[in-house]
Tab-separated table of C-alpha atoms in Angstrom:
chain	number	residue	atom	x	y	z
P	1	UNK	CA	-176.630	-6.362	-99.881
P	2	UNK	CA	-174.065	-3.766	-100.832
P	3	UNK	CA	-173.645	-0.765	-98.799
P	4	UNK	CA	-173.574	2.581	-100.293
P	5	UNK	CA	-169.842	3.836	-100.406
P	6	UNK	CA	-169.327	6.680	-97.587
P	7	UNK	CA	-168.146	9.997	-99.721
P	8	UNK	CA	-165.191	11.539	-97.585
P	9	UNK	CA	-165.630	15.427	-97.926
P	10	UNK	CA	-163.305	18.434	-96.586
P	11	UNK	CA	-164.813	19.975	-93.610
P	12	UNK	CA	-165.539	23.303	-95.352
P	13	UNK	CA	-167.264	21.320	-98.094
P	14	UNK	CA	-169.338	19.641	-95.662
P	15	UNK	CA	-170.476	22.451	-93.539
P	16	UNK	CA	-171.211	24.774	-97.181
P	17	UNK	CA	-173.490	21.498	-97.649
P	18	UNK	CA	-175.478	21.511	-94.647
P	19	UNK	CA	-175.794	25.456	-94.754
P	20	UNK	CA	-177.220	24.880	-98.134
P	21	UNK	CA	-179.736	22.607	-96.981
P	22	UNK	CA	-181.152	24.516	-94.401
P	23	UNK	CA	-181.131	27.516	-96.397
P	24	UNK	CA	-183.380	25.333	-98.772
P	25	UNK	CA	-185.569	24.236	-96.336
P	26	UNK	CA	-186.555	27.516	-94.495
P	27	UNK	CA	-187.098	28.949	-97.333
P	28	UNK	CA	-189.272	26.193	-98.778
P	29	UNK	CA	-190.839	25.147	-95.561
P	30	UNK	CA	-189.818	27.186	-93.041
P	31	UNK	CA	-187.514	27.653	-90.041
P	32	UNK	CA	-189.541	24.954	-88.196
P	33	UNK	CA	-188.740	22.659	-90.789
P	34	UNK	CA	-185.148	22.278	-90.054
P	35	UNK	CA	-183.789	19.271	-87.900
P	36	UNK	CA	-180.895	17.760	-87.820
P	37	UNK	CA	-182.275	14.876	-89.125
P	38	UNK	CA	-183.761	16.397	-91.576
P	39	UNK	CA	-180.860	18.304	-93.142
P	40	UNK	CA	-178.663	15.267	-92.751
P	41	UNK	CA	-181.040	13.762	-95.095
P	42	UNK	CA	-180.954	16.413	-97.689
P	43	UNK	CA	-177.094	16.307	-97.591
P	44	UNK	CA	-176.921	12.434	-97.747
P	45	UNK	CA	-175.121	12.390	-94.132
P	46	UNK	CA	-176.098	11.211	-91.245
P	47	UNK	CA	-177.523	13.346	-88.052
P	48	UNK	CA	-174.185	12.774	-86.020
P	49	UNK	CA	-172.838	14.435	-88.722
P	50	UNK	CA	-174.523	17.657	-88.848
P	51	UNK	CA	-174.083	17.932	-84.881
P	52	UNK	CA	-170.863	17.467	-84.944
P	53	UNK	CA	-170.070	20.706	-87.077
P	54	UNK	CA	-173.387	22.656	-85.368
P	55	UNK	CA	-174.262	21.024	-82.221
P	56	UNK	CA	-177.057	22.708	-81.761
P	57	UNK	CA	-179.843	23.577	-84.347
P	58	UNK	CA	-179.756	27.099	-82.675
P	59	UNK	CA	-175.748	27.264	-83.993
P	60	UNK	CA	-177.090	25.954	-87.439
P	61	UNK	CA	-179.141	28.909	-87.569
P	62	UNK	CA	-176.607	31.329	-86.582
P	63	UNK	CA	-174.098	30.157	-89.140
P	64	UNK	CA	-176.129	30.573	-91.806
P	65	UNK	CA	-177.664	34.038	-90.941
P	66	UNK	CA	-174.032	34.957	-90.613
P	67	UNK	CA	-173.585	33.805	-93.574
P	68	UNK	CA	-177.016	35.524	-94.888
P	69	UNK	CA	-175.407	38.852	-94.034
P	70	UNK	CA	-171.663	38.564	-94.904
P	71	UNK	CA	-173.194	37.703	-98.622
P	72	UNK	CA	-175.695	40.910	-98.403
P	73	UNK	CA	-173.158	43.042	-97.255
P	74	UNK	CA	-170.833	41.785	-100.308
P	75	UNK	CA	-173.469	41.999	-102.765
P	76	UNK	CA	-174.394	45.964	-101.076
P	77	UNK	CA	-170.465	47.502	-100.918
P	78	UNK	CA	-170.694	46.502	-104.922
P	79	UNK	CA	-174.209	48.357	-105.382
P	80	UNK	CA	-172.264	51.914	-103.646
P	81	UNK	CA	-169.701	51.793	-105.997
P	82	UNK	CA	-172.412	52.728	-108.905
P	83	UNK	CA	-173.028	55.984	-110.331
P	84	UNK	CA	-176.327	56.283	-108.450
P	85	UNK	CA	-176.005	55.208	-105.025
P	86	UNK	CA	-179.266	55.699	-103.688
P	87	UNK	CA	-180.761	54.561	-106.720
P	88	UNK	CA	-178.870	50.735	-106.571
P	89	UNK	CA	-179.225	50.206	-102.844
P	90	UNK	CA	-183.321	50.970	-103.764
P	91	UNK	CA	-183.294	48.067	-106.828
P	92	UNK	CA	-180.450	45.955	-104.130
P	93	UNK	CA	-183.120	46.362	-101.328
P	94	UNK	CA	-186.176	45.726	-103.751
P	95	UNK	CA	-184.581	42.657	-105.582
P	96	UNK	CA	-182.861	41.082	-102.549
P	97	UNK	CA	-183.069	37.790	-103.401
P	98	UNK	CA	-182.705	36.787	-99.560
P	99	UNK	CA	-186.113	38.577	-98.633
P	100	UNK	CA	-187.565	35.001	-97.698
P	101	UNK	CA	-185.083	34.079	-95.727
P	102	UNK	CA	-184.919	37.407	-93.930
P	103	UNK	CA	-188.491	36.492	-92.679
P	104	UNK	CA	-187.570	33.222	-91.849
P	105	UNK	CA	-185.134	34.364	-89.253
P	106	UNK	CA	-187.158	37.250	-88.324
P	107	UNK	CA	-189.979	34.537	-87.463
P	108	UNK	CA	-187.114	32.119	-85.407
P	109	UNK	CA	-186.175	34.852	-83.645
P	110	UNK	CA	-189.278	35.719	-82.345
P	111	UNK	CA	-189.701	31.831	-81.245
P	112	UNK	CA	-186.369	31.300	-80.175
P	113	UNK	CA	-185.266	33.601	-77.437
P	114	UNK	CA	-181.905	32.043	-77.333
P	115	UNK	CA	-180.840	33.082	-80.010
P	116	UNK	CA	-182.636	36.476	-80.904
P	117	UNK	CA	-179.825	38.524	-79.399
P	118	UNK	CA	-177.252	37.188	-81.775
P	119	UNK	CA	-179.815	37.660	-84.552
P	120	UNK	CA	-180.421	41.093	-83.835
P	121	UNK	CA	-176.372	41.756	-83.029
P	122	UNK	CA	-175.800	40.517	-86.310
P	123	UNK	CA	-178.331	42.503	-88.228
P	124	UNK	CA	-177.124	45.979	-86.409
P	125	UNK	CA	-173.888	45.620	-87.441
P	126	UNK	CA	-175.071	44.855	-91.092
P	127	UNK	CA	-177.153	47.907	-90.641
P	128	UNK	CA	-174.350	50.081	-89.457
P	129	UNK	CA	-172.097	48.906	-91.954
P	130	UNK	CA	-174.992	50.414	-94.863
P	131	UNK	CA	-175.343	53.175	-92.810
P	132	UNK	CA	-171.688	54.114	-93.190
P	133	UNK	CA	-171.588	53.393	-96.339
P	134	UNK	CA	-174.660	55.547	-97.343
P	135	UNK	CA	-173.145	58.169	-95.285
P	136	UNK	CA	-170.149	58.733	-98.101
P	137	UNK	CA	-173.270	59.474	-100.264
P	138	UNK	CA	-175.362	61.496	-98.153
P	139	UNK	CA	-173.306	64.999	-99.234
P	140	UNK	CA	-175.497	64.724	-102.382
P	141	UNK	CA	-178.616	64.912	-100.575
P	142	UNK	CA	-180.744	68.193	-100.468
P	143	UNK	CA	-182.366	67.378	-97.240
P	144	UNK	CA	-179.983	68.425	-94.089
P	145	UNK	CA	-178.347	64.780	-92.847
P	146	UNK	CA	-179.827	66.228	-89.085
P	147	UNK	CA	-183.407	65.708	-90.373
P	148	UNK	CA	-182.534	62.289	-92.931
P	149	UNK	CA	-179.861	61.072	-91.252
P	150	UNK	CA	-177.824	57.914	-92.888
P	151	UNK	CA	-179.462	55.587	-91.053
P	152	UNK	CA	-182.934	56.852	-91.088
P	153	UNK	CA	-182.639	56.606	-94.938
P	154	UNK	CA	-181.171	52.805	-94.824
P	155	UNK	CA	-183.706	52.075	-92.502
P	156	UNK	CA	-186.679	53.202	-94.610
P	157	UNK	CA	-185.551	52.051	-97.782
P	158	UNK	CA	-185.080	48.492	-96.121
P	159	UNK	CA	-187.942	48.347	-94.715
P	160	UNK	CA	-190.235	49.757	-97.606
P	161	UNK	CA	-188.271	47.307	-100.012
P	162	UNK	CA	-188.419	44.123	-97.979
P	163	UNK	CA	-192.462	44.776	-97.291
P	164	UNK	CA	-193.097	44.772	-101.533
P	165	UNK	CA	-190.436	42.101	-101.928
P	166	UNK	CA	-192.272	39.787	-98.825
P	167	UNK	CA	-196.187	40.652	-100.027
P	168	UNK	CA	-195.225	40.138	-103.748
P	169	UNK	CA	-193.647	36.825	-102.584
P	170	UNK	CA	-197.011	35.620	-101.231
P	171	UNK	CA	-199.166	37.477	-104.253
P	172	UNK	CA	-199.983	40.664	-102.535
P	173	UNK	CA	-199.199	43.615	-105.329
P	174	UNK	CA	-201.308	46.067	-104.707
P	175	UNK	CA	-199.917	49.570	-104.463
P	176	UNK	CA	-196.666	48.688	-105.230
P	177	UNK	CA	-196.394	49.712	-108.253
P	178	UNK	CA	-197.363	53.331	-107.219
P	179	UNK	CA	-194.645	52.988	-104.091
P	180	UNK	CA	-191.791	51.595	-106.455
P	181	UNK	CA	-192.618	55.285	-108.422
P	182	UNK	CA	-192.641	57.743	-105.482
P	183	UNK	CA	-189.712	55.966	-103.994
P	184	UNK	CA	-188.094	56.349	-107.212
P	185	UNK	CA	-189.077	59.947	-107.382
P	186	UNK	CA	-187.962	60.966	-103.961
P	187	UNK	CA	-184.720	59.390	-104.064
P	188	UNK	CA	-184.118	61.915	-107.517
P	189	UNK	CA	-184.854	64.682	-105.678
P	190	UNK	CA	-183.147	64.022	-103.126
P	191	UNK	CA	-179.985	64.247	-105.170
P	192	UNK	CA	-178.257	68.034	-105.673
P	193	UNK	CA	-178.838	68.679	-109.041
C-alpha cells in the first residue's frame, strides 16, 4: 500500500491554510468546533502540524481574529474614502460579511477567559481606529460632536448593523426593514446641507 505523497508548503502558506479552516468551521459549526485535530483534518495535515505554528487553540483563535480585524479595518479605510462617509460605513457595517464570525468570537470570549482580554484589546483598537477615522467626517454633522461624539456614532451604527446582519442570519427580519430606513434617514440629516 502506497502512501500518500507529503505536500511541502511555505510556512505562510500553511498557516493562511489552517486560518482558513477554522474560519470555516466557526462559522459553520461554531467556535467549539475547532480542534486541532479537527482543522488538521480540513487542511490535510496532521495535528503536530497545526501546534506547531499555534500551540495552543487559544493562539489559533487569536490569529485569526487578528486577522478578522486587520481585513475589516482594510475593507473600512476604503468605505471613508467615498463621497458619503456615513452613508458607506452604514451599508460596510450592514453588509459585513464577517458578522458570523464576529459572534463566534464574541461567544469564545465569553467561555474562554484567557483569552477575552486580547479579544477585547483587539476590538478597541479596531474601534478607535473607526472612530478616528469618522472623526475627519464628523465636521459635516449638524449635531455638536460634544453630544454625538465620533465614537458614540461608530458605536451605534455597529451595533445597530451587526444586530440586523446576526437576526437576518438566523431568519429574524422583522423591523428591519423600517430600521435600515430611519437609519438611513438620520444619517442624511445629519449631514450640513
Amino acid at each position: 500500500m502506497n502512501k500518500p505523497k507529503r505536500i511541502r508548503r511555505d510556512p505562510e502558506t500553511t498557516r493562511t491554510l489552517i486560518l482558513d479552516a477554522t474560519e470555516r468551521l466557526m462559522v459553520d459549526e461554531g467556535y467549539a468546533a475547532v480542534t486541532s485535530r479537527r482543522v488538521a483534518q480540513e487542511v490535510g495535515i496532521n495535528g503536530a502540524t497545526v501546534h506547531y505554528y499555534y500551540p495552543a487553540t487559544d493562539d489559533l483563535f487569536i490569529a485569526l481574529h487578528k486577522r478578522m480585524t486587520e481585513r475589516q479595518l482594510a475593507e473600512f479605510e476604503q468605505v471613508m474614502t467615498a463621497e458619503d462617509p456615513l452613508a458607506a460605513l452604514w451599508t460596510f457595517q450592514s453588509g459585513w460579511t464577517q458578522s458570523a464570525l464576529g459572534v463566534e468570537f464574541l461567544a469564545l470570549a465569553n467561555h474562554r477567559k484567557s483569552i477575552r482580554d486580547v479579544l477585547a484589546g483587539t476590538t478597541d483598537e479596531a474601534r478607535d481606529a473607526q472612530t478616528q477615522a469618522l472623526a475627519r467626517v464628523s465636521s459635516q454633522s449638524v449635531i455638536d460632536p460634544e453630544i454625538l461624539p465620533p465614537i458614540a456614532l461608530t458605536t451605534i451604527l455597529v451595533a445597530i448593523a451587526r444586530t440586523l446582519a446576526n437576526e437576518e442570519r438566523v431568519g429574524i427580519t422583522r423591523g428591519h426593514e423600517e430600521v435600515r430606513t430611519f437609519v438611513k434617514w438620520a444619517l442624511a440629516n445629519l449631514r450640513r446641507p
